Amino acid sequence: MSATITPAGTRQSAPAPSDRAGRLLRRSTRPAAALLSGTMLFLSFPPRPLWWLALPAFALLGWCLYGRRPRAAFGLGYLAGLGFLLPLLVWTGEEVGAVPWLALAAVEALFVAAAGVGIAVVTRLPLWPVWAAAVWILGEGVRARVPFGGFPWGKIAFGQADGVFLPLAAVGGTPVLGFAVALCGFGLYETARRLRDHRRTGELPRGPLAAAALAVLVPVTAALAALPLLDDSAEEGTATVAAVQGNVPRLGLDFNAQRRAVLDNHAKRTEQLARDVAAGKVPQPDFVLWPENSSDLDPYRNGDARLVIDRAVRAVGAPTVIGAVLTPETGPLRNTLIAWDPEKGPVATYDKRHVQPFGEYIPMRPFVRLFSSDVDRVRRDFGPGDKVGVFDLSGTKVGLATCYEAAFDWAVRDTVTHGGRLISVPSNNATFGRSEMTYQQLAMSRVRAVEHSRTVVVPVTSGVSAIIRPDGTIAQQTRMFTPDALVAEVPLRSSLTPATRMGTLPEGVLAALALGAVGWAVRTRAKERRTTAR
């Protein structure tokens, strides 16, 4: 150990290398733990059946943030956000490179960082796991709305399609489901903290320990109590539905360079379905669902495309929903679903209401071009529709939420409150290759099925198409990049779950709890400081 001379002239030993290493290790423990907590959240999402990892992830996050000052909490929350969102959203850079992916994850992690500050502030309050879980849901709610209409991908609820908490989706939607998971995780940490203090001091504060234990037990008990809401019985009879996956000629952003090939693939697979019906291999469907972008040729302006679609629909002999790109003479493009009758042709349309920023339209195009020339692949922006999508197909009202819309609570709920007895989520995953995106989206649809107690059908161009029963179980699904057609008799339901009836009310209550708790904590802290100053 070396020595140094201080200004006062006394000799002072310099820290040994082992001491410096120890201090560095201690300083890096919480940042590393925050990063690990985010990574565990990612690992709790599909396609891995590790939903339970979300609980220790929140417990670890609680340890990182407990009693931290706002600046430290922001940094720790940001690290947790990066650990979570960087791997979760890697599919966004599948074909456009790392810059858009990194930028998206970096921006979205800021919301997690802000939530981290709020969580750290409320840890000073009694029953803090309750307020901390509410703060997390407030952060998710803000992230689902801003900027550019929000980006709710990565809501904790969407990782719980296989979990014990799933029935709570029918109670209060994704906010209540996510709140229960976060509360249970924070409750685990608080229970462990109280027991650790007991071992150290010998004192056992029974009230706080009981409150911590209840933070774990109440969400689990509530989920078990909500099990009767999982009901896949037929209230309005049944319907035989077919979902067609035609596949694409090649992966990547240029899949639609062969737009006619994509259309032909779906038409041929539908005609094969018609032959299978005639041979008695599968039952006659009451209606058929094609994916988003199954015809990127506008059938209203392209006579050849219209003939191809009409021939396929006549062959199968059932109303068919076609996903098309409409190209009007002026104005924005339209991502449109068309109800195609085998006798009358196109009879109804639904224009996607929430078009995807930086995918279907480019905000701030000149600025974004500085970072990626891929923005110019979107030469003409898509515009949003303004009407709720519900088609009457052979007497069945089918609610429509196109791809990206399935991530938004309001976009799916609207279809049910407007009479949908079944929900269809036509999607196009071809631009995301063999990434986990299609499995994440499938999990969303499973949560939506339970949330609204409706069968959900997910026809996809090339990812994983599926038919999901109202209790969230998957009746049938396809393999990726494989032409296929799913046919199943599914229950039709008309009753409304508490989640459907209440809409945004549970989220609003949790947001109010979060804001009230943060205000309470700030006022309490300010009062303590004034008292100390005296």
Short mmCIF file of C-alpha atoms in Angstrom, two decimals:
data_model
loop_
_atom_site.label_atom_id
_atom_site.label_comp_id
_atom_site.label_asym_id
_atom_site.label_seq_id
_atom_site.Cartn_x
_atom_site.Cartn_y
_atom_site.Cartn_z
CA MET A 1 0.00 0.00 0.00
CA SER A 2 1.47 3.35 -1.04
CA ALA A 3 1.27 6.60 0.95
CA THR A 4 0.49 10.18 -0.08
CA ILE A 5 1.14 13.55 1.56
CA THR A 6 -2.05 15.53 2.34
CA PRO A 7 -2.17 19.36 2.23
CA ALA A 8 -1.90 19.36 6.04
CA GLY A 9 1.39 17.54 5.73
CA THR A 10 0.22 14.26 7.21
CA ARG A 11 0.77 10.98 5.49
CA GLN A 12 -2.34 9.12 4.27
CA SER A 13 -2.39 5.63 2.85
CA ALA A 14 -3.73 5.31 -0.69
CA PRO A 15 -6.55 2.81 -1.21
CA ALA A 16 -5.34 -0.63 -2.11
CA PRO A 17 -6.36 -1.94 -5.55
CA SER A 18 -8.59 -4.49 -3.80
CA ASP A 19 -10.40 -1.65 -1.97
CA ARG A 20 -10.98 0.22 -5.23
CA ALA A 21 -12.27 -2.94 -6.86
CA GLY A 22 -14.61 -3.53 -3.93
CA ARG A 23 -16.02 -0.01 -4.13
CA LEU A 24 -16.48 -0.34 -7.88
CA LEU A 25 -18.26 -3.63 -7.39
CA ARG A 26 -20.58 -2.15 -4.78
CA ARG A 27 -21.36 0.85 -7.00
CA SER A 28 -22.14 -1.33 -10.00
CA THR A 29 -24.35 -3.80 -8.14
CA ARG A 30 -27.60 -1.85 -8.43
CA PRO A 31 -27.08 -0.82 -12.07
CA ALA A 32 -26.33 -4.42 -12.96
CA ALA A 33 -29.38 -5.58 -11.02
CA ALA A 34 -31.57 -3.01 -12.79
CA LEU A 35 -30.34 -4.23 -16.16
CA LEU A 36 -30.96 -7.81 -15.06
CA SER A 37 -34.51 -7.01 -13.92
CA GLY A 38 -35.31 -5.64 -17.37
CA THR A 39 -33.78 -8.67 -19.05
CA MET A 40 -35.89 -10.94 -16.87
CA LEU A 41 -39.00 -9.03 -17.96
CA PHE A 42 -38.02 -9.66 -21.58
CA LEU A 43 -37.51 -13.35 -20.89
CA SER A 44 -41.01 -13.54 -19.39
CA PHE A 45 -42.48 -12.77 -22.85
CA PRO A 46 -43.35 -15.30 -25.58
CA PRO A 47 -42.28 -17.45 -27.24
CA ARG A 48 -40.81 -18.54 -23.89
CA PRO A 49 -43.36 -19.92 -21.40
CA LEU A 50 -41.58 -18.11 -18.57
CA TRP A 51 -44.34 -15.68 -17.56
CA TRP A 52 -43.46 -16.18 -13.88
CA LEU A 53 -40.08 -14.47 -14.40
CA ALA A 54 -41.95 -11.15 -14.30
CA LEU A 55 -42.42 -11.61 -10.53
CA PRO A 56 -38.74 -11.83 -9.52
CA ALA A 57 -38.04 -9.14 -12.14
CA PHE A 58 -40.28 -6.67 -10.31
CA ALA A 59 -38.93 -7.83 -6.95
CA LEU A 60 -35.41 -7.10 -8.15
CA LEU A 61 -36.50 -3.76 -9.59
CA GLY A 62 -38.07 -2.93 -6.22
CA TRP A 63 -34.75 -3.64 -4.51
CA CYS A 64 -32.93 -1.39 -6.98
CA LEU A 65 -35.32 1.54 -6.55
CA TYR A 66 -36.24 1.32 -2.89
CA GLY A 67 -35.31 4.58 -1.15
CA ARG A 68 -33.28 5.86 -4.12
CA ARG A 69 -33.04 9.56 -4.90
CA PRO A 70 -34.79 10.70 -8.08
CA ARG A 71 -31.62 11.08 -10.17
CA ALA A 72 -30.37 7.62 -9.26
CA ALA A 73 -33.84 6.15 -9.75
CA PHE A 74 -34.05 7.65 -13.23
CA GLY A 75 -30.77 6.07 -14.23
CA LEU A 76 -31.66 2.70 -12.73
CA GLY A 77 -35.10 2.80 -14.34
CA TYR A 78 -33.52 3.62 -17.69
CA LEU A 79 -31.18 0.65 -17.41
CA ALA A 80 -34.13 -1.59 -16.56
CA GLY A 81 -35.99 -0.19 -19.57
CA LEU A 82 -33.07 -0.89 -21.89
CA GLY A 83 -32.63 -4.40 -20.51
CA PHE A 84 -36.30 -5.02 -21.24
CA LEU A 85 -36.97 -3.20 -24.50
CA LEU A 86 -33.73 -3.63 -26.40
CA PRO A 87 -34.15 -7.40 -26.78
CA LEU A 88 -37.96 -7.24 -26.90
CA LEU A 89 -38.00 -4.84 -29.87
CA VAL A 90 -35.03 -6.18 -31.82
CA TRP A 91 -37.44 -7.25 -34.57
CA THR A 92 -38.03 -3.58 -35.46
CA GLY A 93 -34.53 -3.51 -36.97
CA GLU A 94 -34.90 -6.80 -38.82
CA GLU A 95 -34.68 -5.20 -42.26
CA VAL A 96 -33.85 -1.54 -41.64
CA GLY A 97 -30.76 -1.93 -39.49
CA ALA A 98 -29.86 -1.16 -35.91
CA VAL A 99 -30.42 2.60 -35.84
CA PRO A 100 -34.26 2.62 -35.84
CA TRP A 101 -34.33 -0.27 -33.35
CA LEU A 102 -31.89 1.40 -30.97
CA ALA A 103 -33.63 4.75 -31.27
CA LEU A 104 -37.05 3.25 -30.53
CA ALA A 105 -35.80 1.29 -27.52
CA ALA A 106 -33.89 4.31 -26.21
CA VAL A 107 -36.95 6.55 -26.40
CA GLU A 108 -39.37 3.99 -24.96
CA ALA A 109 -36.97 3.25 -22.08
CA LEU A 110 -37.37 6.88 -20.99
CA PHE A 111 -40.93 6.05 -19.92
CA VAL A 112 -39.62 3.22 -17.77
CA ALA A 113 -37.04 5.62 -16.32
CA ALA A 114 -39.77 8.12 -15.41
CA ALA A 115 -41.78 5.32 -13.80
CA GLY A 116 -38.63 4.39 -11.88
CA VAL A 117 -38.51 7.86 -10.36
CA GLY A 118 -42.14 7.61 -9.30
CA ILE A 119 -41.61 4.15 -7.82
CA ALA A 120 -38.59 5.32 -5.82
CA VAL A 121 -40.55 8.29 -4.47
CA VAL A 122 -43.50 6.19 -3.26
CA THR A 123 -41.29 3.58 -1.53
CA ARG A 124 -41.24 6.01 1.43
CA LEU A 125 -44.99 5.48 1.96
CA PRO A 126 -46.86 2.76 3.84
CA LEU A 127 -48.18 0.04 1.51
CA TRP A 128 -45.67 1.18 -1.09
CA PRO A 129 -45.98 -1.94 -3.33
CA VAL A 130 -49.55 -0.86 -4.15
CA TRP A 131 -48.52 2.65 -5.14
CA ALA A 132 -45.43 1.42 -7.01
CA ALA A 133 -47.49 -0.99 -9.10
CA ALA A 134 -49.92 1.81 -9.89
CA VAL A 135 -47.02 4.03 -10.96
CA TRP A 136 -45.83 1.31 -13.34
CA ILE A 137 -49.28 1.12 -14.96
CA LEU A 138 -49.37 4.92 -15.22
CA GLY A 139 -46.07 4.74 -17.11
CA GLU A 140 -47.48 2.11 -19.46
CA GLY A 141 -50.58 4.23 -20.01
CA VAL A 142 -48.55 7.28 -20.98
CA ARG A 143 -46.30 5.20 -23.24
CA ALA A 144 -49.40 3.82 -24.97
CA ARG A 145 -50.52 7.33 -25.93
CA VAL A 146 -47.46 9.47 -26.73
CA PRO A 147 -45.72 10.28 -28.96
CA PHE A 148 -47.44 9.73 -32.32
CA GLY A 149 -50.39 7.96 -30.76
CA GLY A 150 -48.25 5.84 -28.45
CA PHE A 151 -46.51 2.49 -28.54
CA PRO A 152 -48.03 -0.02 -26.07
CA TRP A 153 -45.87 -2.92 -27.23
CA GLY A 154 -44.31 -4.51 -24.16
CA LYS A 155 -47.17 -3.98 -21.73
CA ILE A 156 -46.56 -6.43 -18.92
CA ALA A 157 -50.02 -7.91 -19.52
CA PHE A 158 -48.97 -9.11 -22.97
CA GLY A 159 -46.40 -11.44 -21.42
CA GLN A 160 -49.00 -13.20 -19.27
CA ALA A 161 -50.99 -15.20 -21.82
CA ASP A 162 -49.88 -18.45 -20.16
CA GLY A 163 -49.85 -17.13 -16.60
CA VAL A 164 -52.08 -17.59 -13.56
CA PHE A 165 -52.99 -13.89 -13.59
CA LEU A 166 -54.59 -14.02 -17.07
CA PRO A 167 -58.24 -14.16 -15.82
CA LEU A 168 -57.78 -10.64 -14.45
CA ALA A 169 -57.80 -9.38 -18.05
CA ALA A 170 -61.55 -10.02 -18.01
CA VAL A 171 -61.89 -8.02 -14.78
CA GLY A 172 -60.15 -4.81 -15.78
CA GLY A 173 -58.26 -5.32 -19.02
CA THR A 174 -54.52 -5.03 -19.50
CA PRO A 175 -54.08 -2.36 -16.78
CA VAL A 176 -55.49 -4.57 -14.01
CA LEU A 177 -53.62 -7.63 -15.27
CA GLY A 178 -50.33 -5.72 -15.39
CA PHE A 179 -51.01 -4.10 -12.01
CA ALA A 180 -51.49 -7.52 -10.38
CA VAL A 181 -48.18 -8.80 -11.74
CA ALA A 182 -46.24 -5.71 -10.65
CA LEU A 183 -47.92 -5.68 -7.22
CA CYS A 184 -47.08 -9.32 -6.61
CA GLY A 185 -43.45 -8.74 -7.60
CA PHE A 186 -43.01 -5.66 -5.43
CA GLY A 187 -44.80 -7.49 -2.61
CA LEU A 188 -42.25 -10.31 -2.85
CA TYR A 189 -39.41 -7.85 -2.35
CA GLU A 190 -41.13 -6.08 0.54
CA THR A 191 -41.79 -9.42 2.25
CA ALA A 192 -38.15 -10.40 1.84
CA ARG A 193 -37.03 -7.00 3.13
CA ARG A 194 -39.14 -7.29 6.27
CA LEU A 195 -37.88 -10.79 6.98
CA ARG A 196 -34.28 -9.68 6.46
CA ASP A 197 -34.78 -6.82 8.92
CA HIS A 198 -36.21 -9.29 11.42
CA ARG A 199 -33.11 -11.46 11.19
CA ARG A 200 -30.88 -8.44 11.66
CA THR A 201 -32.75 -6.69 14.48
CA GLY A 202 -34.84 -9.42 16.01
CA GLU A 203 -37.94 -7.23 15.71
CA LEU A 204 -40.92 -8.41 13.69
CA PRO A 205 -43.40 -5.64 12.79
CA ARG A 206 -46.41 -7.84 12.14
CA GLY A 207 -48.58 -5.19 10.53
CA PRO A 208 -46.11 -4.21 7.78
CA LEU A 209 -45.15 -7.86 7.25
CA ALA A 210 -48.80 -8.83 6.89
CA ALA A 211 -49.33 -5.98 4.41
CA ALA A 212 -46.33 -7.17 2.37
CA ALA A 213 -47.61 -10.73 2.34
CA LEU A 214 -51.05 -9.54 1.26
CA ALA A 215 -49.46 -7.70 -1.69
CA VAL A 216 -48.41 -11.17 -2.89
CA LEU A 217 -51.50 -13.12 -1.91
CA VAL A 218 -54.25 -10.73 -2.99
CA PRO A 219 -53.34 -10.66 -6.73
CA VAL A 220 -53.07 -14.45 -6.84
CA THR A 221 -56.35 -14.88 -4.96
CA ALA A 222 -58.07 -12.35 -7.21
CA ALA A 223 -56.87 -14.20 -10.30
CA LEU A 224 -58.23 -17.48 -8.95
CA ALA A 225 -61.52 -15.79 -8.05
CA ALA A 226 -61.78 -14.46 -11.62
CA LEU A 227 -61.50 -17.95 -13.18
CA PRO A 228 -65.30 -18.22 -13.68
CA LEU A 229 -65.04 -15.31 -16.14
CA LEU A 230 -63.13 -17.62 -18.50
CA ASP A 231 -66.01 -19.02 -20.50
CA ASP A 232 -65.84 -20.37 -24.03
CA SER A 233 -69.42 -21.58 -24.25
CA ALA A 234 -71.52 -20.52 -27.22
CA GLU A 235 -74.05 -17.80 -26.32
CA GLU A 236 -75.07 -16.95 -29.89
CA GLY A 237 -74.50 -20.32 -31.51
CA THR A 238 -71.34 -21.17 -33.41
CA ALA A 239 -69.69 -20.30 -36.69
CA THR A 240 -67.27 -22.24 -38.83
CA VAL A 241 -64.43 -19.89 -39.69
CA ALA A 242 -61.44 -20.31 -41.99
CA ALA A 243 -58.18 -18.35 -41.74
CA VAL A 244 -55.97 -18.43 -44.84
CA GLN A 245 -52.18 -18.01 -44.69
CA GLY A 246 -50.89 -17.79 -48.26
CA ASN A 247 -47.24 -17.00 -47.44
CA VAL A 248 -44.99 -14.53 -49.27
CA PRO A 249 -42.43 -15.13 -52.05
CA ARG A 250 -39.55 -13.77 -49.96
CA LEU A 251 -38.81 -12.17 -46.63
CA GLY A 252 -38.00 -8.57 -45.86
CA LEU A 253 -39.15 -5.13 -46.83
CA ASP A 254 -39.24 -6.08 -50.50
CA PHE A 255 -41.81 -8.85 -50.05
CA ASN A 256 -44.40 -6.57 -51.65
CA ALA A 257 -42.27 -6.07 -54.75
CA GLN A 258 -44.02 -9.26 -55.83
CA ARG A 259 -47.47 -8.07 -54.89
CA ARG A 260 -49.16 -10.22 -57.51
CA ALA A 261 -47.36 -13.31 -56.13
CA VAL A 262 -48.66 -12.58 -52.63
CA LEU A 263 -52.20 -12.21 -53.94
CA ASP A 264 -51.88 -15.38 -56.02
CA ASN A 265 -50.60 -17.32 -53.00
CA HIS A 266 -53.70 -16.44 -50.97
CA ALA A 267 -56.06 -17.06 -53.87
CA LYS A 268 -54.49 -20.47 -54.58
CA ARG A 269 -54.63 -21.50 -50.91
CA THR A 270 -58.29 -20.45 -50.80
CA GLU A 271 -59.04 -22.48 -53.91
CA GLN A 272 -57.26 -25.44 -52.29
CA LEU A 273 -59.50 -24.93 -49.28
CA ALA A 274 -62.52 -25.09 -51.59
CA ARG A 275 -61.27 -28.41 -52.99
CA ASP A 276 -60.74 -29.73 -49.46
CA VAL A 277 -64.31 -28.76 -48.59
CA ALA A 278 -65.64 -30.51 -51.70
CA ALA A 279 -63.65 -33.64 -50.78
CA GLY A 280 -65.08 -33.62 -47.26
CA LYS A 281 -61.68 -33.08 -45.63
CA VAL A 282 -62.81 -29.93 -43.82
CA PRO A 283 -66.26 -28.43 -43.16
CA GLN A 284 -67.67 -25.64 -45.29
CA PRO A 285 -66.72 -22.33 -43.64
CA ASP A 286 -69.37 -19.72 -42.97
CA PHE A 287 -66.78 -17.08 -43.80
CA VAL A 288 -63.09 -16.83 -44.65
CA LEU A 289 -60.50 -14.40 -43.33
CA TRP A 290 -57.41 -13.32 -45.29
CA PRO A 291 -54.50 -11.39 -43.71
CA GLU A 292 -53.54 -7.75 -43.89
CA ASN A 293 -51.75 -6.96 -47.19
CA SER A 294 -52.94 -10.19 -48.81
CA SER A 295 -53.71 -8.04 -51.85
CA ASP A 296 -51.45 -5.01 -52.15
CA LEU A 297 -52.94 -4.54 -55.60
CA ASP A 298 -55.98 -2.29 -55.33
CA PRO A 299 -58.88 -4.45 -56.61
CA TYR A 300 -60.96 -1.34 -57.28
CA ARG A 301 -58.33 -0.03 -59.71
CA ASN A 302 -56.76 -3.27 -60.92
CA GLY A 303 -59.18 -5.42 -62.87
CA ASP A 304 -56.84 -8.41 -62.92
CA ALA A 305 -56.55 -8.44 -59.12
CA ARG A 306 -60.33 -8.20 -58.85
CA LEU A 307 -60.77 -11.24 -61.08
CA VAL A 308 -58.26 -13.28 -59.04
CA ILE A 309 -60.01 -12.43 -55.77
CA ASP A 310 -63.48 -12.96 -57.19
CA ARG A 311 -62.55 -16.38 -58.58
CA ALA A 312 -61.14 -17.53 -55.22
CA VAL A 313 -64.11 -16.25 -53.21
CA ARG A 314 -66.61 -17.85 -55.61
CA ALA A 315 -64.70 -21.13 -55.38
CA VAL A 316 -64.90 -21.29 -51.59
CA GLY A 317 -68.50 -20.07 -51.65
CA ALA A 318 -68.31 -17.94 -48.49
CA PRO A 319 -67.95 -14.24 -47.68
CA THR A 320 -64.23 -13.47 -47.44
CA VAL A 321 -62.40 -10.57 -45.81
CA ILE A 322 -59.55 -9.36 -48.02
CA GLY A 323 -56.66 -7.23 -46.75
CA ALA A 324 -55.89 -4.69 -49.48
CA VAL A 325 -53.98 -1.48 -50.07
CA LEU A 326 -56.23 1.09 -51.74
CA THR A 327 -54.55 3.71 -53.93
CA PRO A 328 -56.91 6.63 -54.56
CA GLU A 329 -55.99 9.21 -57.18
CA THR A 330 -55.29 11.78 -54.50
CA GLY A 331 -54.74 11.74 -50.78
CA PRO A 332 -53.15 9.09 -48.60
CA LEU A 333 -53.14 5.36 -49.18
CA ARG A 334 -55.57 3.20 -47.23
CA ASN A 335 -54.86 -0.04 -45.40
CA THR A 336 -58.28 -1.54 -45.96
CA LEU A 337 -60.19 -4.70 -45.17
CA ILE A 338 -62.85 -5.55 -47.77
CA ALA A 339 -65.83 -7.83 -47.17
CA TRP A 340 -66.11 -9.76 -50.44
CA ASP A 341 -69.37 -11.59 -51.16
CA PRO A 342 -69.18 -14.56 -53.57
CA GLU A 343 -72.15 -13.22 -55.54
CA LYS A 344 -72.02 -9.44 -55.08
CA GLY A 345 -68.29 -8.82 -54.85
CA PRO A 346 -67.03 -6.12 -52.44
CA VAL A 347 -69.84 -5.02 -50.13
CA ALA A 348 -68.15 -3.28 -47.15
CA THR A 349 -64.79 -1.80 -46.16
CA TYR A 350 -62.86 -0.95 -43.01
CA ASP A 351 -59.90 1.42 -43.11
CA LYS A 352 -57.27 0.81 -40.45
CA ARG A 353 -57.74 3.54 -37.83
CA HIS A 354 -54.34 3.50 -36.13
CA VAL A 355 -51.69 3.45 -38.83
CA GLN A 356 -48.15 2.71 -37.74
CA PRO A 357 -45.76 5.69 -37.46
CA PHE A 358 -42.44 5.16 -39.27
CA GLY A 359 -43.96 2.10 -40.94
CA GLU A 360 -47.13 3.19 -42.71
CA TYR A 361 -46.45 6.90 -42.49
CA ILE A 362 -43.32 8.90 -41.71
CA PRO A 363 -43.60 11.76 -39.21
CA MET A 364 -40.91 14.43 -39.51
CA ARG A 365 -39.67 12.83 -42.74
CA PRO A 366 -36.76 15.27 -43.46
CA PHE A 367 -35.40 14.87 -39.93
CA VAL A 368 -35.77 11.07 -39.87
CA ARG A 369 -34.05 10.80 -43.26
CA LEU A 370 -30.85 12.06 -41.61
CA PHE A 371 -30.67 8.78 -39.69
CA SER A 372 -32.03 6.29 -42.21
CA SER A 373 -32.67 6.44 -45.94
CA ASP A 374 -35.14 3.58 -45.53
CA VAL A 375 -37.85 6.17 -44.81
CA ASP A 376 -38.01 6.76 -48.55
CA ARG A 377 -39.28 3.22 -49.03
CA VAL A 378 -42.56 4.67 -47.75
CA ARG A 379 -43.07 6.95 -50.75
CA ARG A 380 -46.71 7.72 -50.01
CA ASP A 381 -48.10 7.83 -46.50
CA PHE A 382 -51.11 5.86 -45.34
CA GLY A 383 -54.00 7.73 -43.78
CA PRO A 384 -56.22 6.53 -40.91
CA GLY A 385 -59.87 5.58 -41.14
CA ASP A 386 -62.46 6.94 -38.73
CA LYS A 387 -65.08 4.20 -38.46
CA VAL A 388 -65.19 1.14 -36.19
CA GLY A 389 -64.76 -2.06 -38.17
CA VAL A 390 -67.60 -4.58 -37.78
CA PHE A 391 -68.61 -6.73 -40.76
CA ASP A 392 -71.76 -8.84 -41.03
CA LEU A 393 -70.51 -12.12 -42.49
CA SER A 394 -73.19 -14.75 -43.06
CA GLY A 395 -75.16 -13.31 -40.14
CA THR A 396 -72.15 -13.13 -37.78
CA LYS A 397 -70.89 -9.73 -36.69
CA VAL A 398 -67.10 -9.83 -36.84
CA GLY A 399 -65.03 -7.09 -35.19
CA LEU A 400 -61.86 -6.02 -37.00
CA ALA A 401 -58.56 -4.78 -35.56
CA THR A 402 -55.77 -4.71 -38.13
CA CYS A 403 -52.35 -5.89 -36.92
CA TYR A 404 -50.79 -2.97 -34.96
CA GLU A 405 -54.23 -1.99 -33.66
CA ALA A 406 -54.38 -5.12 -31.49
CA ALA A 407 -51.85 -3.51 -29.13
CA PHE A 408 -54.28 -0.67 -28.31
CA ASP A 409 -57.01 -1.30 -25.75
CA TRP A 410 -59.54 1.04 -27.34
CA ALA A 411 -59.13 -0.33 -30.87
CA VAL A 412 -60.17 -3.84 -29.87
CA ARG A 413 -62.82 -2.87 -27.30
CA ASP A 414 -64.65 -0.69 -29.83
CA THR A 415 -65.31 -3.69 -32.06
CA VAL A 416 -67.00 -5.55 -29.20
CA THR A 417 -69.09 -2.65 -27.93
CA HIS A 418 -70.27 -2.16 -31.52
CA GLY A 419 -71.65 -5.69 -31.65
CA GLY A 420 -68.73 -7.93 -32.57
CA ARG A 421 -69.42 -11.57 -31.65
CA LEU A 422 -65.96 -12.60 -32.81
CA ILE A 423 -62.75 -10.63 -33.36
CA SER A 424 -60.39 -10.86 -36.32
CA VAL A 425 -56.83 -9.51 -36.18
CA PRO A 426 -55.50 -9.77 -39.78
CA SER A 427 -51.76 -9.14 -39.77
CA ASN A 428 -48.67 -9.03 -41.94
CA ASN A 429 -45.39 -10.11 -40.34
CA ALA A 430 -43.39 -10.62 -43.54
CA THR A 431 -41.18 -7.57 -42.91
CA PHE A 432 -40.03 -9.00 -39.56
CA GLY A 433 -38.66 -12.30 -40.84
CA ARG A 434 -38.42 -15.15 -38.35
CA SER A 435 -38.21 -12.87 -35.33
CA GLU A 436 -40.25 -13.18 -32.13
CA MET A 437 -42.63 -10.45 -33.25
CA THR A 438 -45.32 -12.85 -34.47
CA TYR A 439 -45.32 -14.72 -31.14
CA GLN A 440 -45.57 -11.47 -29.18
CA GLN A 441 -48.53 -10.44 -31.30
CA LEU A 442 -50.16 -13.83 -30.89
CA ALA A 443 -49.90 -13.44 -27.11
CA MET A 444 -51.62 -10.04 -27.37
CA SER A 445 -54.53 -11.65 -29.18
CA ARG A 446 -54.80 -14.35 -26.52
CA VAL A 447 -55.05 -11.65 -23.84
CA ARG A 448 -57.68 -9.83 -25.93
CA ALA A 449 -59.71 -13.04 -26.21
CA VAL A 450 -59.93 -13.29 -22.41
CA GLU A 451 -60.35 -9.54 -21.92
CA HIS A 452 -63.52 -9.48 -24.04
CA SER A 453 -64.55 -13.16 -23.89
CA ARG A 454 -64.51 -13.51 -27.66
CA THR A 455 -63.00 -15.92 -30.13
CA VAL A 456 -60.08 -14.19 -31.82
CA VAL A 457 -58.92 -15.25 -35.28
CA VAL A 458 -55.45 -14.15 -36.40
CA PRO A 459 -54.85 -14.65 -40.15
CA VAL A 460 -51.24 -13.76 -40.98
CA THR A 461 -49.45 -13.61 -44.34
CA SER A 462 -46.40 -15.56 -43.22
CA GLY A 463 -46.08 -15.60 -39.43
CA VAL A 464 -48.16 -17.69 -37.03
CA SER A 465 -51.85 -17.65 -37.86
CA ALA A 466 -54.17 -18.93 -35.15
CA ILE A 467 -57.71 -19.47 -33.96
CA ILE A 468 -58.03 -18.56 -30.27
CA ARG A 469 -60.98 -19.50 -28.10
CA PRO A 470 -62.59 -17.00 -25.67
CA ASP A 471 -60.68 -18.50 -22.74
CA GLY A 472 -57.35 -17.67 -24.38
CA THR A 473 -56.45 -21.20 -25.46
CA ILE A 474 -55.21 -21.78 -28.99
CA ALA A 475 -57.49 -24.11 -30.94
CA GLN A 476 -55.30 -24.22 -34.06
CA GLN A 477 -52.19 -22.49 -35.34
CA THR A 478 -49.88 -22.59 -38.35
CA ARG A 479 -46.13 -22.69 -38.75
CA MET A 480 -44.20 -19.66 -39.93
CA PHE A 481 -43.76 -19.15 -43.69
CA THR A 482 -45.95 -22.10 -44.56
CA PRO A 483 -49.08 -21.87 -46.74
CA ASP A 484 -52.01 -23.19 -44.75
CA ALA A 485 -55.69 -22.79 -43.95
CA LEU A 486 -57.18 -23.20 -40.49
CA VAL A 487 -60.83 -24.24 -40.23
CA ALA A 488 -62.68 -24.53 -36.92
CA GLU A 489 -66.14 -24.25 -35.44
CA VAL A 490 -65.95 -21.54 -32.79
CA PRO A 491 -68.35 -20.16 -30.18
CA LEU A 492 -70.02 -16.80 -30.72
CA ARG A 493 -70.58 -14.69 -27.62
CA SER A 494 -72.54 -11.53 -26.87
CA SER A 495 -72.09 -10.96 -23.12
CA LEU A 496 -69.71 -8.23 -21.99
CA THR A 497 -66.97 -8.79 -19.43
CA PRO A 498 -66.42 -6.26 -16.63
CA ALA A 499 -63.32 -5.13 -18.55
CA THR A 500 -65.35 -4.43 -21.69
CA ARG A 501 -68.04 -2.61 -19.76
CA MET A 502 -65.66 -0.39 -17.79
CA GLY A 503 -63.30 0.49 -20.61
CA THR A 504 -60.65 2.94 -19.44
CA LEU A 505 -62.06 3.31 -15.92
CA PRO A 506 -59.67 0.83 -14.21
CA GLU A 507 -56.67 2.45 -15.88
CA GLY A 508 -57.92 5.88 -14.82
CA VAL A 509 -58.34 4.77 -11.21
CA LEU A 510 -54.83 3.30 -11.12
CA ALA A 511 -53.39 6.45 -12.69
CA ALA A 512 -55.15 8.59 -10.06
CA LEU A 513 -53.77 6.34 -7.29
CA ALA A 514 -50.27 6.70 -8.73
CA LEU A 515 -50.43 10.47 -9.03
CA GLY A 516 -51.99 10.81 -5.59
CA ALA A 517 -49.31 8.62 -4.03
CA VAL A 518 -46.48 10.55 -5.67
CA GLY A 519 -48.01 13.83 -4.48
CA TRP A 520 -48.42 12.42 -0.97
CA ALA A 521 -44.82 11.27 -0.89
CA VAL A 522 -43.48 14.59 -2.16
CA ARG A 523 -45.50 16.57 0.39
CA THR A 524 -44.40 14.26 3.20
CA ARG A 525 -40.76 14.63 2.21
CA ALA A 526 -41.06 18.40 2.01
CA LYS A 527 -42.66 18.53 5.45
CA GLU A 528 -39.86 16.40 6.91
CA ARG A 529 -37.27 18.75 5.47
CA ARG A 530 -38.97 21.82 6.91
CA THR A 531 -39.15 20.16 10.31
CA THR A 532 -35.45 19.25 10.18
CA ALA A 533 -34.51 22.79 9.13
CA ARG A 534 -36.16 24.19 12.24
#
